[in-house]
Amino acid sequence: MKVKIVSQIAQIKPSAALAFNEKVQTLVFSGKKIYHFGFGESRFPVQKDIKKAFIKAADKISYEPVGGIPVLREQIALYWNKKFGTKFTAENVLIGAGSKILLHDCLRVIEGDLILPVPTWVAYAPQAKMLGKKVIYVNSDASNLEQKVKEARKNGLKPKILLLTSPGNPTGVELSNSQIIQITKICRKLNLIVISDEIYAQINHGIISHTCFAKYYSEGTIVTSGLSKAFSLGGWRLGFALLPNNELGKTIGKYLKIVAGNSWSMASAPVQYAAVEAFSLKKDVEKYVANCAKKHALRTQKVYQELKKIGLEAPQPHGGFYVYISFDKFAKKLLKLRIRNSVDLSNYLLEKYQIAALPGVEFCEPPQRLTLRLSTSYLSDLDLSKSLSYFRDFLEVLRK
Ligand code: PLP
C-alpha cells in the first residue's frame, strides 16, 4: 500500500542532530573514545525527596484534569513568583508532558507566523513549519525586530508570535533588562505575542540574573519551563506554561486544553505529584538545584574561558550549559582542509579529534557560518579537561 505524507510534515528534513548522534554512537560502539559535547541533557542524580515523592505516587493511576492537578498548578505559581517576582496564580498555570509539547500547542492554537531570533533552539522552526506557519528570522538580540516584522507584513506574511529563549540555547546568553524593555516596546507597538522559553532560568551563572519576560510584558507573554534542566528530569516529561492573567491568557488556555484533551490528555499523574515536591521551595530541594546550577556554571565557564584563551570566539554564557563557539576567523585556513561550513567542521572534529559537537546550521544559522554548540553537561570533569587539549591541538594546526 502506498502512503502519502501530509505535505507540511513531508517538507521537514530528518534532524541532522539525530544522524550525527547515530554516527557518534557507531564510533563509540566500535571502541573509539569520543568527547560528546552533543547532548543537551542535565545528568545529576534525582534529588532524594523528589524520588521519594515519585515512589509514593506510584498508586496515582487515575486520569487527572487536563491542564494539571490543582495542587501542582498552585505550587508552580508560588514557586515562579517567589523566584522571579511575577504575579501568576494557579489559574494561569497549565501542566504538560514536557514544555516542548506546550510550545508546539501554543504555536498550534495561536494564528500567525513565528519570529525567531537566530541562533535558536532546534525544535521551534520545524514545529512552526509542521503547523503550516512561516518563520521570520531576526538578530539574536532582536535589534532588527521592528524592521523585519514590517518587511514581512509588506510581503504578505503574518508575523504574530515572537519566541524568545533566555538563557539561550545554543548560546547560554540572558537577555538584559534593557534589551527586554526595548523588545517589549516593539511588541506592544506591533501587537505581538511573546512565548518566553525559560527552561534554563534556574541554571544561572551569577553574571546577569535571570529576568522573567512576563515581568515587563505580563499582558502578552506566555512563559514556558519545566523539570528537565534545573532538576535533571528530562525523561520524566513534565513542563508548564504560565499564561497572561487576562482575556488573552484565558482564551489561549481554553484552546490549549481543548488540544491537550483531544490528543495527549495530561502529564503522567505520578510525575505531577512528584513535581509538587520539586517546586515546594523546601530547603533541601533548593540546595540541590543550587548545587547543580553551580556545577553547570563552573564547567561551562571553564570551557568558555579556556577556548577563549586559545583564540576561539563565543558569546559569554550567563546560564544553562552551552558554549557556542565560532571558527569564522579561521575560514581561509579551514577551506584548505575542505571545511566549508559548520557541518564539515563538526564532521572533521569528530573524525580527527574525537570531539562531537552540533553544527551551527542546526540552530538556523546560515550554513557557511563556522559555528558549533558545545554542551558541557554530558562529560565527566576529567573528560572535559582532556577534551580541551584536542581543541588546542586543532587550533595549533589552524595557526600554522
Ligand atoms: N526549550 C529549550 C530551549 C530546550 O533546550 C529544551 C530541551 O532541550 C526544551 C525546550 C524542551 O524541554 P522539555 O524537556 O520540557 O520538553
Tab-separated table of C-alpha atoms and ligand atoms in Angstrom:
chain	number	residue	atom	x	y	z
A	1	MET	CA	0.000	0.000	0.000
A	2	LYS	CA	1.253	3.476	-0.821
A	3	VAL	CA	1.134	6.218	1.728
A	4	LYS	CA	1.109	9.935	1.099
A	5	ILE	CA	2.579	12.032	3.866
A	6	VAL	CA	0.925	15.343	4.716
A	7	SER	CA	2.944	17.943	2.790
A	8	GLN	CA	3.712	20.124	5.822
A	9	ILE	CA	5.299	17.133	7.537
A	10	ALA	CA	6.976	15.724	4.427
A	11	GLN	CA	8.881	19.001	3.927
A	12	ILE	CA	10.651	18.610	7.308
A	13	LYS	CA	14.046	17.002	6.898
A	14	PRO	CA	15.120	14.453	9.497
A	15	SER	CA	17.185	16.261	12.073
A	16	ALA	CA	20.903	16.308	11.295
A	17	ALA	CA	21.338	16.095	15.058
A	18	LEU	CA	19.857	12.596	15.055
A	19	ALA	CA	22.024	11.430	12.180
A	20	PHE	CA	25.007	12.959	13.937
A	21	ASN	CA	24.196	11.178	17.206
A	22	GLU	CA	23.898	7.882	15.377
A	23	LYS	CA	27.333	8.450	13.900
A	24	VAL	CA	28.701	9.203	17.371
A	25	GLN	CA	27.102	6.042	18.769
A	26	THR	CA	28.605	3.921	15.962
A	27	LEU	CA	32.056	5.292	16.766
A	28	VAL	CA	31.544	4.677	20.488
A	29	PHE	CA	30.401	1.071	19.836
A	30	SER	CA	33.470	0.490	17.684
A	31	GLY	CA	35.542	1.269	20.782
A	32	LYS	CA	36.590	4.821	19.926
A	33	LYS	CA	36.777	7.372	22.718
A	34	ILE	CA	34.526	10.316	21.842
A	35	TYR	CA	34.202	13.552	23.800
A	36	HIS	CA	30.486	14.054	23.490
A	37	PHE	CA	29.520	17.722	23.528
A	38	GLY	CA	26.397	16.998	21.510
A	39	PHE	CA	23.717	16.192	24.084
A	40	GLY	CA	21.836	18.926	25.942
A	41	GLU	CA	20.888	16.761	28.881
A	42	SER	CA	21.462	17.528	32.571
A	43	ARG	CA	22.524	14.304	34.257
A	44	PHE	CA	22.661	14.717	38.025
A	45	PRO	CA	21.061	12.000	40.188
A	46	VAL	CA	17.415	12.554	41.173
A	47	GLN	CA	17.071	14.629	44.370
A	48	LYS	CA	16.149	12.212	47.210
A	49	ASP	CA	12.877	13.856	48.355
A	50	ILE	CA	11.618	14.156	44.779
A	51	LYS	CA	12.448	10.475	44.269
A	52	LYS	CA	10.567	9.521	47.454
A	53	ALA	CA	7.544	11.537	46.339
A	54	PHE	CA	7.637	9.788	42.963
A	55	ILE	CA	7.708	6.315	44.532
A	56	LYS	CA	4.879	7.286	46.870
A	57	ALA	CA	2.828	8.491	43.900
A	58	ALA	CA	3.050	5.159	42.042
A	59	ASP	CA	-0.546	4.392	43.041
A	60	LYS	CA	-1.869	7.516	41.330
A	61	ILE	CA	-3.338	5.586	38.454
A	62	SER	CA	-6.320	7.763	37.534
A	63	TYR	CA	-6.690	10.301	34.795
A	64	GLU	CA	-6.250	13.754	36.270
A	65	PRO	CA	-7.616	17.067	34.973
A	66	VAL	CA	-6.366	18.260	31.580
A	67	GLY	CA	-4.112	21.169	32.433
A	68	GLY	CA	-2.702	19.575	35.565
A	69	ILE	CA	-3.525	18.740	39.179
A	70	PRO	CA	-4.603	21.831	41.149
A	71	VAL	CA	-2.001	21.405	43.904
A	72	LEU	CA	0.839	21.454	41.376
A	73	ARG	CA	-0.571	24.428	39.471
A	74	GLU	CA	-0.801	26.333	42.751
A	75	GLN	CA	2.744	25.361	43.750
A	76	ILE	CA	4.261	26.330	40.391
A	77	ALA	CA	2.643	29.780	40.549
A	78	LEU	CA	4.055	30.289	44.077
A	79	TYR	CA	7.471	28.992	43.012
A	80	TRP	CA	7.819	31.175	39.925
A	81	ASN	CA	6.530	34.285	41.696
A	82	LYS	CA	8.959	33.799	44.584
A	83	LYS	CA	11.934	33.215	42.268
A	84	PHE	CA	11.259	35.802	39.604
A	85	GLY	CA	8.882	38.384	41.093
A	86	THR	CA	5.922	37.603	38.828
A	87	LYS	CA	2.232	37.560	39.779
A	88	PHE	CA	0.830	34.318	38.428
A	89	THR	CA	-2.000	32.404	40.042
A	90	ALA	CA	-2.905	28.712	39.735
A	91	GLU	CA	-5.459	29.651	37.022
A	92	ASN	CA	-2.606	30.884	34.809
A	93	VAL	CA	-0.684	27.580	35.003
A	94	LEU	CA	-1.026	24.696	32.560
A	95	ILE	CA	0.921	21.471	33.035
A	96	GLY	CA	2.064	19.410	30.069
A	97	ALA	CA	4.086	16.335	29.208
A	98	GLY	CA	7.250	18.436	28.793
A	99	SER	CA	7.482	22.053	27.734
A	100	LYS	CA	8.144	21.019	24.117
A	101	ILE	CA	4.574	19.831	23.590
A	102	LEU	CA	3.257	23.031	25.213
A	103	LEU	CA	5.402	25.140	22.881
A	104	HIS	CA	4.047	23.141	19.973
A	105	ASP	CA	0.457	23.509	21.131
A	106	CYS	CA	0.836	27.267	21.689
A	107	LEU	CA	2.003	27.550	18.084
A	108	ARG	CA	-0.915	25.359	17.104
A	109	VAL	CA	-3.627	27.453	18.719
A	110	ILE	CA	-2.303	30.979	18.049
A	111	GLU	CA	-2.823	32.125	14.486
A	112	GLY	CA	0.045	33.855	12.700
A	113	ASP	CA	3.651	33.345	11.711
A	114	LEU	CA	6.625	32.821	14.002
A	115	ILE	CA	9.523	35.210	14.622
A	116	LEU	CA	12.764	33.621	15.799
A	117	PRO	CA	15.974	35.327	16.909
A	118	VAL	CA	18.946	33.405	15.459
A	119	PRO	CA	20.712	31.271	16.593
A	120	THR	CA	17.724	29.485	18.026
A	121	TRP	CA	16.840	26.112	19.561
A	122	VAL	CA	16.478	23.241	17.078
A	123	ALA	CA	12.772	22.424	17.517
A	124	TYR	CA	10.917	25.738	17.095
A	125	ALA	CA	11.225	26.191	13.325
A	126	PRO	CA	10.254	22.574	12.479
A	127	GLN	CA	7.274	22.845	14.859
A	128	ALA	CA	6.119	26.039	13.130
A	129	LYS	CA	6.602	24.542	9.662
A	130	MET	CA	4.731	21.347	10.593
A	131	LEU	CA	1.834	23.604	11.564
A	132	GLY	CA	1.934	25.472	8.261
A	133	LYS	CA	3.479	28.636	9.688
A	134	LYS	CA	6.167	30.734	8.078
A	135	VAL	CA	9.282	31.623	10.044
A	136	ILE	CA	10.798	35.109	10.104
A	137	TYR	CA	14.366	35.235	11.416
A	138	VAL	CA	15.734	38.242	13.330
A	139	ASN	CA	19.042	39.115	15.043
A	140	SER	CA	19.875	37.259	18.264
A	141	ASP	CA	19.129	40.353	20.392
A	142	ALA	CA	16.022	41.126	18.269
A	143	SER	CA	17.561	44.537	17.426
A	144	ASN	CA	16.040	44.443	13.916
A	145	LEU	CA	12.664	43.082	15.088
A	146	GLU	CA	10.580	46.090	14.044
A	147	GLN	CA	12.113	46.326	10.583
A	148	LYS	CA	11.772	42.575	9.947
A	149	VAL	CA	8.143	42.457	11.086
A	150	LYS	CA	7.231	45.420	8.883
A	151	GLU	CA	9.011	43.885	5.890
A	152	ALA	CA	7.304	40.536	6.473
A	153	ARG	CA	3.876	42.205	6.696
A	154	LYS	CA	4.539	44.043	3.445
A	155	ASN	CA	5.366	40.676	1.869
A	156	GLY	CA	2.063	39.189	2.921
A	157	LEU	CA	3.274	37.234	5.955
A	158	LYS	CA	1.538	37.438	9.325
A	159	PRO	CA	4.222	37.678	11.998
A	160	LYS	CA	2.446	37.375	15.331
A	161	ILE	CA	4.470	35.226	17.761
A	162	LEU	CA	7.956	36.113	18.952
A	163	LEU	CA	9.708	33.139	20.538
A	164	LEU	CA	12.491	34.122	22.926
A	165	THR	CA	14.826	31.795	24.818
A	166	SER	CA	16.631	33.239	27.812
A	167	PRO	CA	19.097	31.904	28.806
A	168	GLY	CA	19.523	30.837	25.211
A	169	ASN	CA	20.134	27.507	23.602
A	170	PRO	CA	22.693	27.373	21.887
A	171	THR	CA	24.345	30.490	23.398
A	172	GLY	CA	23.503	30.481	27.127
A	173	VAL	CA	23.039	34.250	26.845
A	174	GLU	CA	20.452	36.010	29.040
A	175	LEU	CA	18.524	38.958	27.647
A	176	SER	CA	19.429	42.049	29.686
A	177	ASN	CA	16.739	44.191	31.287
A	178	SER	CA	17.355	46.996	28.783
A	179	GLN	CA	17.016	44.575	25.855
A	180	ILE	CA	13.793	43.228	27.361
A	181	ILE	CA	12.396	46.763	27.752
A	182	GLN	CA	13.300	47.566	24.154
A	183	ILE	CA	11.718	44.357	22.808
A	184	THR	CA	8.627	44.933	24.943
A	185	LYS	CA	8.092	48.384	23.402
A	186	ILE	CA	8.157	46.924	19.901
A	187	CYS	CA	5.866	44.034	20.867
A	188	ARG	CA	3.299	46.493	22.230
A	189	LYS	CA	3.571	48.676	19.152
A	190	LEU	CA	3.277	45.777	16.703
A	191	ASN	CA	0.803	43.741	18.741
A	192	LEU	CA	2.981	40.650	19.114
A	193	ILE	CA	2.538	37.739	21.487
A	194	VAL	CA	5.739	36.564	23.155
A	195	ILE	CA	6.445	32.960	24.057
A	196	SER	CA	9.323	33.133	26.510
A	197	ASP	CA	11.066	29.766	26.836
A	198	GLU	CA	12.721	29.920	30.265
A	199	ILE	CA	13.632	26.257	30.663
A	200	TYR	CA	17.175	27.219	31.833
A	201	ALA	CA	16.067	30.043	34.189
A	202	GLN	CA	17.338	28.466	37.413
A	203	ILE	CA	20.727	27.489	35.934
A	204	ASN	CA	22.185	30.941	36.351
A	205	HIS	CA	25.947	31.582	36.361
A	206	GLY	CA	25.840	34.669	38.582
A	207	ILE	CA	26.848	37.110	35.826
A	208	ILE	CA	23.420	38.542	34.905
A	209	SER	CA	20.448	37.489	36.998
A	210	HIS	CA	17.506	35.923	35.224
A	211	THR	CA	14.587	38.183	34.370
A	212	CYS	CA	11.251	36.638	33.501
A	213	PHE	CA	9.943	38.333	30.351
A	214	ALA	CA	6.426	38.376	31.834
A	215	LYS	CA	7.638	40.868	34.472
A	216	TYR	CA	7.813	43.520	31.749
A	217	TYR	CA	5.180	42.287	29.311
A	218	SER	CA	2.684	40.463	31.510
A	219	GLU	CA	-0.254	41.188	29.204
A	220	GLY	CA	1.263	39.443	26.162
A	221	THR	CA	3.725	36.796	27.391
A	222	ILE	CA	3.414	33.034	27.749
A	223	VAL	CA	6.298	31.647	29.803
A	224	THR	CA	7.300	28.000	29.423
A	225	SER	CA	9.583	25.934	31.617
A	226	GLY	CA	9.700	22.565	33.354
A	227	LEU	CA	11.571	19.865	35.247
A	228	SER	CA	14.054	18.847	32.552
A	229	LYS	CA	17.048	21.087	33.087
A	230	ALA	CA	17.178	22.525	36.627
A	231	PHE	CA	16.053	19.206	38.165
A	232	SER	CA	17.815	16.878	35.656
A	233	LEU	CA	14.492	15.163	34.915
A	234	GLY	CA	14.179	15.378	31.128
A	235	GLY	CA	12.892	11.818	30.856
A	236	TRP	CA	10.068	12.459	33.308
A	237	ARG	CA	8.422	14.715	30.739
A	238	LEU	CA	6.877	17.496	32.770
A	239	GLY	CA	6.660	21.098	31.677
A	240	PHE	CA	4.393	24.052	32.287
A	241	ALA	CA	3.086	27.186	30.598
A	242	LEU	CA	2.305	30.389	32.501
A	243	LEU	CA	-0.395	32.298	30.685
A	244	PRO	CA	-1.204	36.016	30.914
A	245	ASN	CA	-3.706	36.895	33.635
A	246	ASN	CA	-6.235	38.427	31.224
A	247	GLU	CA	-8.702	37.586	28.442
A	248	LEU	CA	-5.857	36.681	26.079
A	249	GLY	CA	-4.495	34.151	28.592
A	250	LYS	CA	-7.967	32.740	29.247
A	251	THR	CA	-8.664	32.262	25.549
A	252	ILE	CA	-5.296	30.648	24.820
A	253	GLY	CA	-5.681	28.441	27.925
A	254	LYS	CA	-9.131	27.315	26.848
A	255	TYR	CA	-7.903	26.164	23.433
A	256	LEU	CA	-4.676	24.662	24.768
A	257	LYS	CA	-6.836	22.456	26.992
A	258	ILE	CA	-9.058	21.521	24.047
A	259	VAL	CA	-5.976	20.450	22.066
A	260	ALA	CA	-4.475	18.566	25.030
A	261	GLY	CA	-7.767	16.921	25.941
A	262	ASN	CA	-8.105	15.568	22.416
A	263	SER	CA	-4.523	14.457	21.953
A	264	TRP	CA	-2.172	13.777	24.885
A	265	SER	CA	-4.659	14.251	27.795
A	266	MET	CA	-2.262	15.180	30.615
A	267	ALA	CA	1.228	14.774	32.018
A	268	SER	CA	1.767	11.463	33.831
A	269	ALA	CA	-0.003	11.527	37.218
A	270	PRO	CA	2.859	10.152	39.399
A	271	VAL	CA	5.246	12.673	37.830
A	272	GLN	CA	2.829	15.509	38.579
A	273	TYR	CA	2.594	14.503	42.248
A	274	ALA	CA	6.379	14.202	42.487
A	275	ALA	CA	6.751	17.606	40.839
A	276	VAL	CA	4.882	19.187	43.770
A	277	GLU	CA	7.958	18.303	45.843
A	278	ALA	CA	10.313	19.703	43.184
A	279	PHE	CA	8.575	23.098	43.230
A	280	SER	CA	7.966	23.044	47.011
A	281	LEU	CA	10.744	25.591	47.702
A	282	LYS	CA	11.868	23.304	50.550
A	283	LYS	CA	15.434	23.842	51.737
A	284	ASP	CA	16.947	20.517	50.629
A	285	VAL	CA	15.441	20.646	47.144
A	286	GLU	CA	16.522	24.265	46.717
A	287	LYS	CA	20.038	23.356	47.835
A	288	TYR	CA	20.145	20.544	45.282
A	289	VAL	CA	19.044	22.842	42.441
A	290	ALA	CA	21.570	25.492	43.507
A	291	ASN	CA	24.403	22.924	43.661
A	292	CYS	CA	23.568	21.539	40.218
A	293	ALA	CA	23.417	25.062	38.792
A	294	LYS	CA	26.786	25.873	40.372
A	295	LYS	CA	28.364	22.795	38.849
A	296	HIS	CA	26.928	23.618	35.394
A	297	ALA	CA	28.219	27.182	35.751
A	298	LEU	CA	31.742	26.075	36.740
A	299	ARG	CA	32.049	23.603	33.890
A	300	THR	CA	30.516	25.883	31.274
A	301	GLN	CA	32.566	28.932	32.267
A	302	LYS	CA	35.715	26.807	32.290
A	303	VAL	CA	35.116	25.617	28.727
A	304	TYR	CA	34.262	29.172	27.641
A	305	GLN	CA	37.378	30.695	29.271
A	306	GLU	CA	39.752	28.000	28.011
A	307	LEU	CA	38.503	28.207	24.436
A	308	LYS	CA	38.658	31.976	24.539
A	309	LYS	CA	42.264	31.759	25.758
A	310	ILE	CA	43.264	29.725	22.707
A	311	GLY	CA	41.630	32.217	20.353
A	312	LEU	CA	38.111	30.976	19.691
A	313	GLU	CA	35.230	33.406	19.838
A	314	ALA	CA	31.979	32.827	21.715
A	315	PRO	CA	29.390	34.944	23.482
A	316	GLN	CA	29.872	34.556	27.234
A	317	PRO	CA	27.162	32.230	28.553
A	318	HIS	CA	25.141	33.558	31.502
A	319	GLY	CA	23.138	30.421	32.181
A	320	GLY	CA	22.426	26.856	31.073
A	321	PHE	CA	25.203	24.543	29.934
A	322	TYR	CA	26.210	25.511	26.415
A	323	VAL	CA	29.061	27.359	24.769
A	324	TYR	CA	28.509	28.491	21.184
A	325	ILE	CA	31.906	28.811	19.540
A	326	SER	CA	32.850	30.373	16.254
A	327	PHE	CA	35.696	29.413	13.928
A	328	ASP	CA	34.726	32.144	11.445
A	329	LYS	CA	38.055	33.915	11.743
A	330	PHE	CA	39.820	30.730	10.604
A	331	ALA	CA	37.626	30.406	7.495
A	332	LYS	CA	40.514	30.615	4.984
A	333	LYS	CA	42.595	28.053	6.816
A	334	LEU	CA	39.609	25.750	7.205
A	335	LEU	CA	38.893	25.946	3.495
A	336	LYS	CA	42.325	24.391	2.879
A	337	LEU	CA	41.134	21.433	4.955
A	338	ARG	CA	37.977	21.326	2.774
A	339	ILE	CA	35.863	22.636	5.643
A	340	ARG	CA	33.329	24.977	4.055
A	341	ASN	CA	30.511	25.055	6.582
A	342	SER	CA	29.513	24.074	10.098
A	343	VAL	CA	28.558	20.515	9.101
A	344	ASP	CA	32.005	19.923	7.549
A	345	LEU	CA	33.570	21.378	10.676
A	346	SER	CA	31.579	19.191	13.020
A	347	ASN	CA	32.371	16.056	10.962
A	348	TYR	CA	36.060	16.935	10.791
A	349	LEU	CA	36.349	17.403	14.562
A	350	LEU	CA	34.554	14.134	15.149
A	351	GLU	CA	36.727	12.134	12.776
A	352	LYS	CA	40.118	13.690	13.512
A	353	TYR	CA	39.835	14.935	17.103
A	354	GLN	CA	37.169	12.725	18.743
A	355	ILE	CA	35.077	15.790	19.525
A	356	ALA	CA	31.324	15.605	18.939
A	357	ALA	CA	29.566	18.979	18.731
A	358	LEU	CA	26.444	20.072	16.861
A	359	PRO	CA	26.904	22.362	13.837
A	360	GLY	CA	25.517	25.923	13.863
A	361	VAL	CA	23.258	25.198	10.891
A	362	GLU	CA	21.092	23.134	13.270
A	363	PHE	CA	20.332	26.352	15.116
A	364	CYS	CA	19.095	28.115	11.952
A	365	GLU	CA	22.434	29.819	11.262
A	366	PRO	CA	23.426	30.359	7.618
A	367	PRO	CA	25.265	27.176	6.537
A	368	GLN	CA	28.510	28.989	5.758
A	369	ARG	CA	28.914	30.173	9.350
A	370	LEU	CA	31.562	28.118	11.123
A	371	THR	CA	29.904	27.709	14.493
A	372	LEU	CA	29.407	24.785	16.875
A	373	ARG	CA	27.397	24.266	20.036
A	374	LEU	CA	29.191	22.572	22.881
A	375	SER	CA	27.031	21.113	25.622
A	376	THR	CA	29.059	20.821	28.827
A	377	SER	CA	26.527	18.688	30.690
A	378	TYR	CA	27.357	15.263	29.336
A	379	LEU	CA	31.084	14.802	30.001
A	380	SER	CA	32.843	13.997	33.271
A	381	ASP	CA	35.111	16.738	34.685
A	382	LEU	CA	38.139	14.691	33.666
A	383	ASP	CA	36.957	14.201	30.071
A	384	LEU	CA	36.043	17.866	29.866
A	385	SER	CA	39.615	18.842	30.763
A	386	LYS	CA	41.126	16.242	28.420
A	387	SER	CA	38.952	17.315	25.508
A	388	LEU	CA	40.258	20.865	25.745
A	389	SER	CA	43.722	19.665	24.759
A	390	TYR	CA	42.230	18.358	21.495
A	391	PHE	CA	40.868	21.825	20.775
A	392	ARG	CA	44.347	23.225	21.483
A	393	ASP	CA	45.886	20.749	19.027
A	394	PHE	CA	43.390	21.719	16.340
A	395	LEU	CA	43.984	25.427	16.895
A	396	GLU	CA	47.739	24.892	16.555
A	397	VAL	CA	47.126	23.308	13.156
A	398	LEU	CA	44.948	26.260	12.134
A	399	ARG	CA	47.598	28.753	13.247
A	400	LYS	CA	50.440	27.136	11.218
B	1	PLP	N1	13.419	24.548	25.208
B	1	PLP	C1	14.756	24.508	25.075
B	1	PLP	C2	15.491	25.749	24.751
B	1	PLP	C3	15.453	23.299	25.244
B	1	PLP	O1	16.776	23.280	25.116
B	1	PLP	C4	14.712	22.126	25.524
B	1	PLP	C5	15.387	20.830	25.641
B	1	PLP	O2	16.484	20.606	25.187
B	1	PLP	C6	13.312	22.230	25.651
B	1	PLP	C7	12.704	23.450	25.485
B	1	PLP	C8	12.470	21.015	25.902
B	1	PLP	O3	12.209	20.870	27.246
B	1	PLP	P1	11.201	19.770	27.788
B	1	PLP	O4	12.029	18.639	28.243
B	1	PLP	O5	10.489	20.485	28.919
B	1	PLP	O6	10.266	19.391	26.711
